[in-house]
Amino acid sequence: MEETKVKRMNKTSTTVCLAFVVFLLGLPLANGADSRPNVLFIMVDDLRPELGCYGSPYVQSPNIDSLATQGLVFKRAYCQQAHCRPSRYSLLSGLRPDSAGIWTKEDVRPALADTPLLPDYFKQHGYYCVGIGKIAHNNEEDPACWSEPHSMPQNYRFEYRTRAGRAMVDQMQRQASEAGLPNPFEGVSESKRRGMPYECLDVADNELSDGQIADEAIAALKRLQDRPFFLGLGFLRPHLPFVAPRHYWDLYDPEQLPTVDPTAAHDGIPKLSSANSSELRKQYRNVPAEGNLPDELNRNLWHGYLASVSYVDAQIGRVLDTLNRLGLADNTIVVIAGDHGFSLGELGLWGKATNFESATRTTLIIYSPGMKASSESTESLVELVGLYPTLCDLARIPKPNHLQGKSFSTLLDVPDRATSDCAISQYGRGDNMGRSIRTERYRLVEWRHRESGKLVGRELYDHENDPNETTNLCESTEHNGTRDSLPEKLHEVTPHRRAGDQ
């Protein structure tokens, strides 16, 4: 009888203990008691690998460079399409542009209606998710991604125009009104209102959007420190127009900046591939629509781009300093990624929107607590579409089944062990789509009609002998084997799809 009583007491005690454990598991845990790492995910618009940690002799980027001494620098990270919206939705969905159904800045996301974007997936796994700035595209931020309303600086949209451009528009509208004339800008496109493509301002950092994003990020870190969080930040610069406070312009001597060779020839390159980005050519004042840019404009654009990079670097530094000061750095994954590259006069091109190396290769730096390859770099080919599964691995949460990108989390421990043998990018031009495969040595681009699939152009570049991609080798009999073998891999990863296919 006593034995039975003891057994019953033990059984009752076990039940009570189990119930108590279940109760505890349901309580929110302080960050120090929760082993899950936080995520600080920083997207920077149009940030090509023009940074000190990538070997640039021009730019001053001490804060991003400092993170690089703790994390891993990906020397060959590639976007899936060199345009803001397609690239960002590919990264955030883990799908290639053809599967996401987003190829232009106008495309909506019907194919993604049932696909959890990266922050949404982390939210489903217990993270408190906060978004500040341009993470998807402009104000098009999915409410499902965030645990509280997404935040965008009040004047964000205006910063696609310079202040001088806005002042000009305001003055002309005021003069027309005083004279009883119609508004001269009624129905006029936004691009005609923008002014010059660069501007140096006598303002404090937080009078511009990126300073305000940093302010909000610092406040968010202070209130999120006691729970696992995913904090997404999207900085606007160095997107055009290149606008920054004067003290960042003063970091550079214009006479010491690189000169642009406008005569760089494209030998045998299809016209489809080298069509210039309309963003600079058609949307800003005093920029010729065709032909070479004047030397002074080339130099001013370079100056403005570098000043913008240094300005954003300082804002990122403020955020990282707060992360350290709050004692969160040791348990926070930090990602700094450009959404794509940006041509700064290479091959006579300015902007993104091509399949060339300068447009598709981008910035990627990752720090993860406990990583073995800190303060190192890797030459392994990686794709931004692989960031989704990589972050799942690093945060130790299961990967969803829909992902098309390949995780490269193992590189953070063994950076010289390649996780992929190629990177795929694409960009459309009118009725045609150009799909590119970048391997260790070569880049092959196939241009096909969107509807019929007819081959209308090909490019092959040998990066060992032609890193600037100036000579198309597709007609070289010496390279027949490479030209004919690479399409098989390209079609395997991204088969031709008709326009409208999902």
Coordinates of C-alpha atoms in Angstrom, one line a residue:
M1 CA 0.0 0.0 0.0
E2 CA 2.8 2.4 0.9
E3 CA 4.6 1.5 -2.3
T4 CA 1.5 2.3 -4.3
K5 CA 1.1 5.6 -2.5
V6 CA 4.7 6.5 -3.3
K7 CA 4.3 5.6 -6.9
R8 CA 1.2 7.8 -7.1
M9 CA 3.0 10.7 -5.5
N10 CA 5.9 10.3 -7.9
K11 CA 3.5 10.2 -10.8
T12 CA 1.7 13.3 -9.5
S13 CA 5.0 15.2 -9.0
T14 CA 6.1 14.3 -12.5
T15 CA 2.9 15.6 -14.0
V16 CA 3.2 18.9 -12.0
C17 CA 6.8 19.3 -13.2
L18 CA 5.9 18.7 -16.8
A19 CA 3.0 21.2 -16.6
F20 CA 5.4 23.7 -15.0
V21 CA 7.9 23.2 -17.8
V22 CA 5.2 23.6 -20.5
F23 CA 4.2 26.8 -18.7
L24 CA 7.7 28.2 -18.7
L25 CA 8.2 27.4 -22.4
G26 CA 5.2 29.5 -23.1
L27 CA 6.6 32.5 -21.4
P28 CA 8.6 35.2 -23.3
L29 CA 12.3 34.8 -22.5
A30 CA 14.7 37.6 -21.9
N31 CA 17.3 37.7 -24.8
G32 CA 20.0 36.5 -22.5
A33 CA 18.1 33.4 -21.6
D34 CA 17.1 32.6 -25.2
S35 CA 19.8 30.9 -27.3
R36 CA 18.3 32.0 -30.6
P37 CA 20.5 34.7 -32.2
N38 CA 19.1 38.0 -33.2
V39 CA 19.3 39.2 -36.8
L40 CA 20.3 42.7 -38.0
F41 CA 19.6 42.7 -41.7
I42 CA 20.9 45.7 -43.5
M43 CA 20.1 46.4 -47.2
V44 CA 22.0 49.2 -49.0
D45 CA 20.6 50.5 -52.3
D46 CA 23.0 50.3 -55.2
L47 CA 26.0 49.5 -53.0
R48 CA 28.6 47.8 -55.3
P49 CA 31.7 46.4 -53.7
E50 CA 33.4 49.8 -53.6
L51 CA 34.6 49.5 -50.0
G52 CA 37.9 49.4 -48.2
C53 CA 37.4 45.8 -47.2
Y54 CA 37.0 44.9 -50.9
G55 CA 40.3 46.6 -51.7
S56 CA 39.0 49.9 -53.1
P57 CA 41.7 52.5 -53.0
Y58 CA 39.3 55.4 -53.1
V59 CA 36.4 55.1 -50.7
Q60 CA 36.4 55.7 -46.9
S61 CA 34.2 53.2 -45.3
P62 CA 35.7 52.6 -41.8
N63 CA 32.5 51.2 -40.1
I64 CA 31.7 48.6 -42.7
D65 CA 35.4 47.7 -42.9
S66 CA 35.4 47.2 -39.1
L67 CA 32.5 44.7 -39.4
A68 CA 34.5 42.9 -42.1
T69 CA 37.3 42.4 -39.5
Q70 CA 34.8 40.3 -37.5
G71 CA 32.8 38.7 -40.2
L72 CA 33.2 37.2 -43.7
V73 CA 33.6 39.2 -46.9
F74 CA 32.0 37.6 -49.9
K75 CA 34.2 38.7 -52.8
R76 CA 31.9 37.1 -55.5
A77 CA 28.3 37.6 -54.4
Y78 CA 25.8 38.0 -57.2
C79 CA 22.3 39.3 -57.4
Q80 CA 19.7 37.5 -59.5
Q81 CA 18.6 40.7 -61.4
A82 CA 20.3 44.0 -61.4
H83 CA 17.3 46.1 -60.6
C84 CA 15.9 47.0 -57.2
R85 CA 12.5 45.3 -57.0
P86 CA 13.3 42.0 -58.8
S87 CA 16.5 41.6 -56.8
R88 CA 15.0 42.4 -53.5
Y89 CA 12.0 40.1 -54.0
S90 CA 14.2 37.3 -55.1
L91 CA 16.3 37.6 -52.0
L92 CA 13.3 38.0 -49.7
S93 CA 11.3 35.2 -51.2
G94 CA 14.2 32.7 -51.8
L95 CA 12.9 32.4 -55.4
R96 CA 14.5 33.3 -58.7
P97 CA 12.9 36.2 -60.6
D98 CA 11.1 33.9 -63.1
S99 CA 9.5 32.0 -60.2
A100 CA 8.7 35.1 -58.2
G101 CA 7.1 36.6 -61.3
I102 CA 8.8 40.0 -60.8
W103 CA 11.1 41.3 -63.5
T104 CA 10.6 45.1 -63.5
K105 CA 10.0 47.9 -61.0
E106 CA 6.3 47.9 -62.1
D107 CA 5.6 44.2 -61.6
V108 CA 3.4 43.2 -58.7
R109 CA 3.9 39.9 -56.8
P110 CA 1.0 37.6 -57.6
A111 CA 3.2 34.5 -57.5
L112 CA 4.3 35.4 -54.0
A113 CA 0.9 35.6 -52.4
D114 CA 1.3 32.4 -50.5
T115 CA 5.1 32.6 -50.1
P116 CA 6.4 33.7 -46.7
L117 CA 9.0 36.4 -47.2
L118 CA 12.2 36.2 -45.1
P119 CA 11.0 38.4 -42.2
D120 CA 7.6 36.8 -42.2
Y121 CA 9.2 33.4 -41.9
F122 CA 11.3 34.5 -38.9
K123 CA 8.2 36.0 -37.3
Q124 CA 6.4 32.6 -37.7
H125 CA 9.3 31.1 -35.7
G126 CA 9.1 33.4 -32.8
Y127 CA 11.1 36.5 -33.8
Y128 CA 9.8 40.0 -33.2
C129 CA 10.3 41.6 -36.6
V130 CA 10.8 45.3 -37.2
G131 CA 11.3 47.0 -40.6
I132 CA 12.7 50.5 -41.2
G133 CA 13.5 52.0 -44.6
K134 CA 13.6 50.4 -48.1
I135 CA 13.7 46.7 -47.6
A136 CA 11.3 45.4 -50.4
H137 CA 10.7 48.4 -52.6
N138 CA 9.7 51.9 -51.6
N139 CA 6.6 51.8 -49.5
E140 CA 5.7 48.4 -50.8
E141 CA 6.4 46.5 -47.5
D142 CA 4.3 43.4 -46.7
P143 CA 2.5 44.0 -43.4
A144 CA 2.7 40.2 -42.8
C145 CA 6.5 40.6 -42.5
W146 CA 6.5 42.9 -39.5
S147 CA 5.4 42.6 -35.8
E148 CA 4.6 46.3 -35.9
P149 CA 3.9 48.8 -38.7
H150 CA 6.8 49.2 -41.1
S151 CA 8.5 52.6 -40.8
M152 CA 9.7 54.9 -43.7
P153 CA 11.2 58.3 -43.2
Q154 CA 8.7 61.1 -43.9
N155 CA 10.6 62.7 -46.8
Y156 CA 11.9 59.4 -48.3
R157 CA 10.1 59.8 -51.6
F158 CA 11.3 63.4 -52.0
E159 CA 14.9 62.3 -51.8
Y160 CA 14.8 60.9 -55.3
R161 CA 14.9 64.6 -56.2
T162 CA 17.7 67.0 -55.1
R163 CA 16.7 69.9 -53.0
A164 CA 17.7 72.3 -55.8
G165 CA 15.4 70.3 -58.1
R166 CA 12.5 70.6 -55.7
A167 CA 13.2 74.3 -55.2
M168 CA 13.2 74.8 -59.0
V169 CA 9.8 73.0 -59.3
D170 CA 8.3 75.0 -56.4
Q171 CA 9.5 78.3 -57.9
M172 CA 8.1 77.6 -61.4
Q173 CA 4.8 76.4 -59.9
R174 CA 4.6 79.6 -57.8
Q175 CA 5.4 81.9 -60.7
A176 CA 2.8 80.2 -62.9
S177 CA 0.2 80.5 -60.1
E178 CA 0.9 84.2 -59.6
A179 CA 0.6 84.8 -63.3
G180 CA -2.7 82.9 -63.5
L181 CA -1.1 80.2 -65.7
P182 CA -1.7 76.5 -65.5
N183 CA 0.7 74.4 -63.3
P184 CA 3.6 73.6 -65.7
F185 CA 4.2 70.3 -64.0
E186 CA 0.6 69.0 -64.1
G187 CA 0.9 65.5 -65.5
V188 CA 4.6 65.7 -65.9
S189 CA 6.5 62.6 -64.9
E190 CA 8.5 62.5 -61.7
S191 CA 11.8 62.2 -63.6
K192 CA 11.4 65.7 -65.0
R193 CA 11.2 67.2 -61.5
R194 CA 14.4 65.7 -60.1
G195 CA 17.1 68.2 -60.9
M196 CA 20.8 67.3 -61.0
P197 CA 22.0 63.7 -60.3
Y198 CA 24.2 64.8 -57.3
E199 CA 24.1 67.4 -54.5
C200 CA 26.3 68.5 -51.7
L201 CA 24.2 69.9 -48.7
D202 CA 25.1 71.8 -45.6
V203 CA 22.9 69.7 -43.3
A204 CA 23.1 67.4 -40.4
D205 CA 23.1 63.7 -41.0
N206 CA 19.6 63.1 -39.7
E207 CA 18.1 65.8 -41.9
L208 CA 18.3 63.2 -44.7
S209 CA 16.4 59.9 -44.7
D210 CA 19.4 57.6 -44.0
G211 CA 20.3 59.5 -40.8
Q212 CA 16.6 59.2 -39.7
I213 CA 16.7 55.5 -40.5
A214 CA 19.7 55.1 -38.2
D215 CA 18.0 57.1 -35.5
E216 CA 15.0 54.8 -35.6
A217 CA 17.2 51.7 -35.7
I218 CA 19.0 52.8 -32.5
A219 CA 15.7 53.4 -30.8
A220 CA 14.4 50.0 -31.9
L221 CA 17.5 48.2 -30.6
K222 CA 17.0 49.7 -27.2
R223 CA 13.5 48.5 -26.9
L224 CA 14.1 45.1 -28.6
Q225 CA 17.0 44.0 -26.5
D226 CA 15.0 41.7 -24.2
R227 CA 13.5 39.5 -27.0
P228 CA 14.8 37.6 -30.1
F229 CA 14.5 40.1 -32.9
F230 CA 14.8 40.4 -36.7
L231 CA 15.6 44.1 -37.4
G232 CA 15.5 44.9 -41.1
L233 CA 17.1 48.2 -42.3
G234 CA 17.0 49.6 -45.8
F235 CA 19.3 52.6 -46.5
L236 CA 18.6 54.7 -49.6
R237 CA 22.1 55.9 -50.6
P238 CA 24.1 55.5 -52.7
H239 CA 21.1 55.3 -55.0
L240 CA 20.8 58.3 -57.4
P241 CA 20.7 61.2 -56.9
F242 CA 24.0 61.1 -55.0
V243 CA 23.1 63.4 -52.1
A244 CA 25.1 63.7 -48.9
P245 CA 26.1 66.2 -46.2
R246 CA 29.0 68.3 -47.1
H247 CA 31.5 66.8 -44.7
Y248 CA 31.3 63.5 -46.6
W249 CA 32.0 65.2 -49.9
D250 CA 35.0 66.9 -48.1
L251 CA 36.5 63.5 -47.5
Y252 CA 37.6 63.3 -51.1
D253 CA 39.8 65.3 -53.4
P254 CA 38.1 65.3 -56.8
E255 CA 41.5 65.4 -58.5
Q256 CA 42.4 62.1 -56.9
L257 CA 39.3 60.2 -58.0
P258 CA 39.4 57.7 -60.9
T259 CA 38.9 58.9 -64.4
V260 CA 36.5 57.2 -66.7
D261 CA 37.6 55.8 -70.1
P262 CA 34.6 56.6 -72.3
T263 CA 36.2 54.9 -75.3
A264 CA 36.1 51.3 -73.8
A265 CA 35.0 49.3 -76.8
H266 CA 32.6 46.4 -76.8
D267 CA 34.1 43.9 -79.3
G268 CA 31.3 41.8 -80.8
I269 CA 28.9 42.5 -77.9
P270 CA 25.2 42.5 -78.8
K271 CA 23.5 45.9 -78.6
L272 CA 20.9 44.3 -76.3
S273 CA 23.5 43.8 -73.6
S274 CA 25.0 47.2 -73.5
A275 CA 21.9 49.4 -73.7
N276 CA 22.6 52.1 -71.1
S277 CA 20.5 52.4 -67.9
S278 CA 17.9 55.1 -68.4
E279 CA 17.9 56.0 -64.8
L280 CA 20.8 58.5 -65.1
R281 CA 20.4 59.3 -68.7
K282 CA 16.7 60.2 -68.8
Q283 CA 15.7 61.1 -65.2
Y284 CA 18.1 63.9 -64.3
R285 CA 19.0 67.3 -65.7
N286 CA 22.1 68.1 -67.7
V287 CA 22.9 64.5 -68.5
P288 CA 23.2 63.7 -72.2
A289 CA 20.7 61.0 -73.3
E290 CA 23.4 59.3 -75.5
G291 CA 27.1 59.3 -76.0
N292 CA 30.0 60.0 -73.6
L293 CA 29.5 62.0 -70.5
P294 CA 31.7 65.1 -70.1
D295 CA 34.8 64.6 -67.9
E296 CA 33.6 67.0 -65.2
L297 CA 30.2 65.2 -64.9
N298 CA 32.0 61.8 -64.7
R299 CA 34.2 63.1 -61.9
N300 CA 31.3 64.7 -60.1
L301 CA 29.3 61.5 -60.3
W302 CA 32.2 59.5 -58.9
H303 CA 32.6 62.1 -56.1
G304 CA 28.9 61.9 -55.3
Y305 CA 28.8 58.1 -55.2
L306 CA 31.7 57.9 -52.8
A307 CA 30.4 60.7 -50.6
S308 CA 27.0 58.8 -50.4
V309 CA 28.8 55.6 -49.5
S310 CA 30.7 57.3 -46.7
Y311 CA 27.5 58.9 -45.5
V312 CA 25.7 55.6 -45.3
D313 CA 28.8 53.9 -43.8
A314 CA 28.6 56.4 -40.9
Q315 CA 24.9 55.7 -40.3
I316 CA 25.6 51.9 -40.2
G317 CA 28.5 52.6 -37.8
R318 CA 26.0 54.4 -35.4
V319 CA 23.8 51.3 -35.5
L320 CA 26.6 48.9 -34.9
D321 CA 28.0 51.0 -32.1
T322 CA 24.6 50.8 -30.4
L323 CA 24.5 47.0 -30.9
N324 CA 27.8 46.7 -29.1
R325 CA 27.0 49.2 -26.4
L326 CA 23.8 47.3 -25.5
G327 CA 25.8 44.0 -25.3
L328 CA 23.8 42.5 -28.2
A329 CA 26.7 41.9 -30.7
D330 CA 27.7 38.6 -29.3
N331 CA 24.3 37.1 -30.0
T332 CA 23.3 38.9 -33.2
I333 CA 23.8 37.8 -36.9
V334 CA 24.7 40.9 -38.9
V335 CA 24.2 41.0 -42.7
I336 CA 25.2 44.0 -44.9
A337 CA 24.1 43.5 -48.5
G338 CA 23.8 45.6 -51.6
D339 CA 20.7 44.8 -53.7
H340 CA 23.0 44.7 -56.8
G341 CA 26.0 46.4 -58.2
F342 CA 26.3 49.7 -60.1
S343 CA 28.4 50.6 -63.1
L344 CA 30.4 53.8 -62.6
G345 CA 31.5 54.3 -66.2
E346 CA 32.8 50.8 -66.9
L347 CA 32.3 50.1 -70.6
G348 CA 30.8 53.6 -70.9
L349 CA 27.8 52.5 -68.7
W350 CA 26.3 54.3 -65.7
G351 CA 23.8 52.5 -63.4
K352 CA 22.6 49.0 -63.1
A353 CA 20.2 47.2 -65.4
T354 CA 22.6 44.9 -67.3
N355 CA 24.1 41.4 -67.0
F356 CA 27.7 42.7 -66.8
E357 CA 29.9 42.0 -63.8
S358 CA 29.8 45.6 -62.5
A359 CA 26.0 45.5 -62.3
T360 CA 25.5 41.9 -61.0
R361 CA 28.3 41.6 -58.5
T362 CA 27.4 43.1 -55.2
T363 CA 28.4 43.7 -51.6
L364 CA 27.8 41.0 -49.0
I365 CA 29.3 40.8 -45.5
I366 CA 28.1 38.5 -42.8
Y367 CA 28.9 38.2 -39.1
S368 CA 27.5 35.3 -37.1
P369 CA 28.3 34.5 -33.4
G370 CA 30.7 31.6 -33.1
M371 CA 31.8 31.6 -36.8
K372 CA 35.3 30.3 -37.4
A373 CA 36.2 32.4 -40.4
S374 CA 36.0 35.8 -38.8
S375 CA 38.2 38.5 -40.5
E376 CA 38.4 36.5 -43.6
S377 CA 37.1 36.7 -47.2
T378 CA 35.9 34.0 -49.6
E379 CA 36.1 33.8 -53.4
S380 CA 33.3 31.2 -53.5
L381 CA 30.5 32.1 -55.9
V382 CA 27.3 32.8 -53.9
E383 CA 23.9 34.2 -54.9
L384 CA 21.7 36.6 -52.9
V385 CA 18.8 34.2 -53.4
G386 CA 20.7 31.9 -51.1
L387 CA 20.6 34.4 -48.2
Y388 CA 17.2 33.1 -47.1
P389 CA 18.3 29.5 -46.4
T390 CA 21.7 30.7 -45.1
L391 CA 20.0 32.8 -42.4
C392 CA 17.7 29.9 -41.5
D393 CA 20.8 27.8 -41.0
L394 CA 22.6 30.4 -38.9
A395 CA 19.5 31.0 -36.8
R396 CA 18.9 27.2 -36.5
I397 CA 15.4 27.2 -37.8
P398 CA 14.1 24.8 -40.4
K399 CA 14.2 25.9 -44.0
P400 CA 10.8 26.1 -45.9
N401 CA 10.3 23.8 -48.9
H402 CA 9.8 26.5 -51.5
L403 CA 13.4 27.9 -51.5
Q404 CA 15.4 27.8 -54.8
G405 CA 18.5 29.4 -53.4
K406 CA 21.4 27.4 -51.9
S407 CA 22.6 28.0 -48.4
F408 CA 26.2 29.0 -48.1
S409 CA 26.3 29.1 -44.3
T410 CA 29.2 26.6 -44.2
L411 CA 31.5 29.2 -45.7
L412 CA 31.4 31.1 -42.4
D413 CA 33.5 28.3 -41.0
V414 CA 35.3 27.0 -44.0
P415 CA 35.6 29.9 -46.5
D416 CA 37.7 28.1 -49.1
R417 CA 35.2 25.2 -49.5
A418 CA 33.0 26.2 -52.4
T419 CA 29.2 25.7 -52.0
S420 CA 28.3 26.4 -55.7
D421 CA 30.0 26.3 -59.1
C422 CA 28.0 29.1 -60.7
A423 CA 25.8 32.2 -60.1
I424 CA 22.8 33.0 -62.3
S425 CA 21.5 36.4 -63.1
Q426 CA 19.1 37.8 -65.7
Y427 CA 17.9 41.1 -67.2
G428 CA 15.3 41.8 -69.8
R429 CA 15.4 44.2 -72.7
G430 CA 12.1 44.7 -74.5
D431 CA 10.8 41.5 -76.0
N432 CA 14.0 39.6 -75.0
M433 CA 15.4 38.2 -71.8
G434 CA 19.1 37.8 -71.2
R435 CA 20.1 35.1 -68.8
S436 CA 23.6 34.9 -67.5
I437 CA 25.7 32.1 -65.9
R438 CA 28.9 33.2 -64.0
T439 CA 31.4 30.4 -63.3
E440 CA 34.8 30.5 -61.7
R441 CA 36.3 31.7 -65.0
Y442 CA 33.6 32.6 -67.5
R443 CA 30.4 34.5 -68.0
L444 CA 27.9 33.3 -70.6
V445 CA 24.8 35.3 -71.5
E446 CA 22.0 34.0 -73.7
W447 CA 19.4 36.4 -75.1
R448 CA 16.1 34.8 -76.1
H449 CA 12.8 36.1 -77.3
R450 CA 10.4 36.0 -74.3
E451 CA 7.6 34.3 -76.1
S452 CA 9.2 32.1 -78.7
G453 CA 12.4 31.3 -76.9
K454 CA 14.4 32.0 -80.1
L455 CA 18.0 32.7 -79.5
V456 CA 18.8 36.3 -80.6
G457 CA 22.2 36.9 -79.1
R458 CA 25.0 35.3 -77.0
E459 CA 28.0 36.6 -75.1
L460 CA 31.0 34.8 -73.6
Y461 CA 33.6 36.5 -71.4
D462 CA 36.9 35.0 -70.1
H463 CA 37.5 36.6 -66.7
E464 CA 40.9 35.2 -66.4
N465 CA 42.1 37.3 -69.4
D466 CA 39.3 39.9 -69.7
P467 CA 38.0 40.8 -66.2
N468 CA 36.3 43.9 -67.6
E469 CA 34.2 41.9 -70.1
T470 CA 35.2 43.9 -73.2
T471 CA 35.5 41.1 -75.7
N472 CA 32.8 38.7 -76.6
L473 CA 34.3 35.2 -77.4
C474 CA 31.2 33.5 -78.7
E475 CA 32.5 33.5 -82.2
S476 CA 36.0 32.3 -81.2
T477 CA 36.5 28.7 -82.3
E478 CA 39.0 28.3 -79.5
H479 CA 36.1 28.6 -77.0
N480 CA 33.5 26.4 -78.8
G481 CA 33.6 23.9 -76.0
T482 CA 32.9 26.4 -73.2
R483 CA 30.3 28.2 -75.3
D484 CA 28.4 25.0 -76.0
S485 CA 28.6 23.4 -72.5
L486 CA 27.6 26.3 -70.3
P487 CA 24.0 26.7 -71.6
E488 CA 23.2 23.2 -70.3
K489 CA 23.9 24.3 -66.7
L490 CA 22.1 27.6 -67.3
H491 CA 19.0 26.0 -68.6
E492 CA 19.0 23.5 -65.8
V493 CA 18.9 26.3 -63.2
T494 CA 16.7 28.8 -65.1
P495 CA 14.9 27.3 -68.1
H496 CA 13.3 29.6 -70.6
R497 CA 9.8 30.7 -69.5
R498 CA 7.3 32.5 -71.6
A499 CA 6.2 36.0 -70.5
G500 CA 3.3 35.5 -68.0
D501 CA 4.3 32.0 -67.0
Q502 CA 4.3 31.4 -63.2

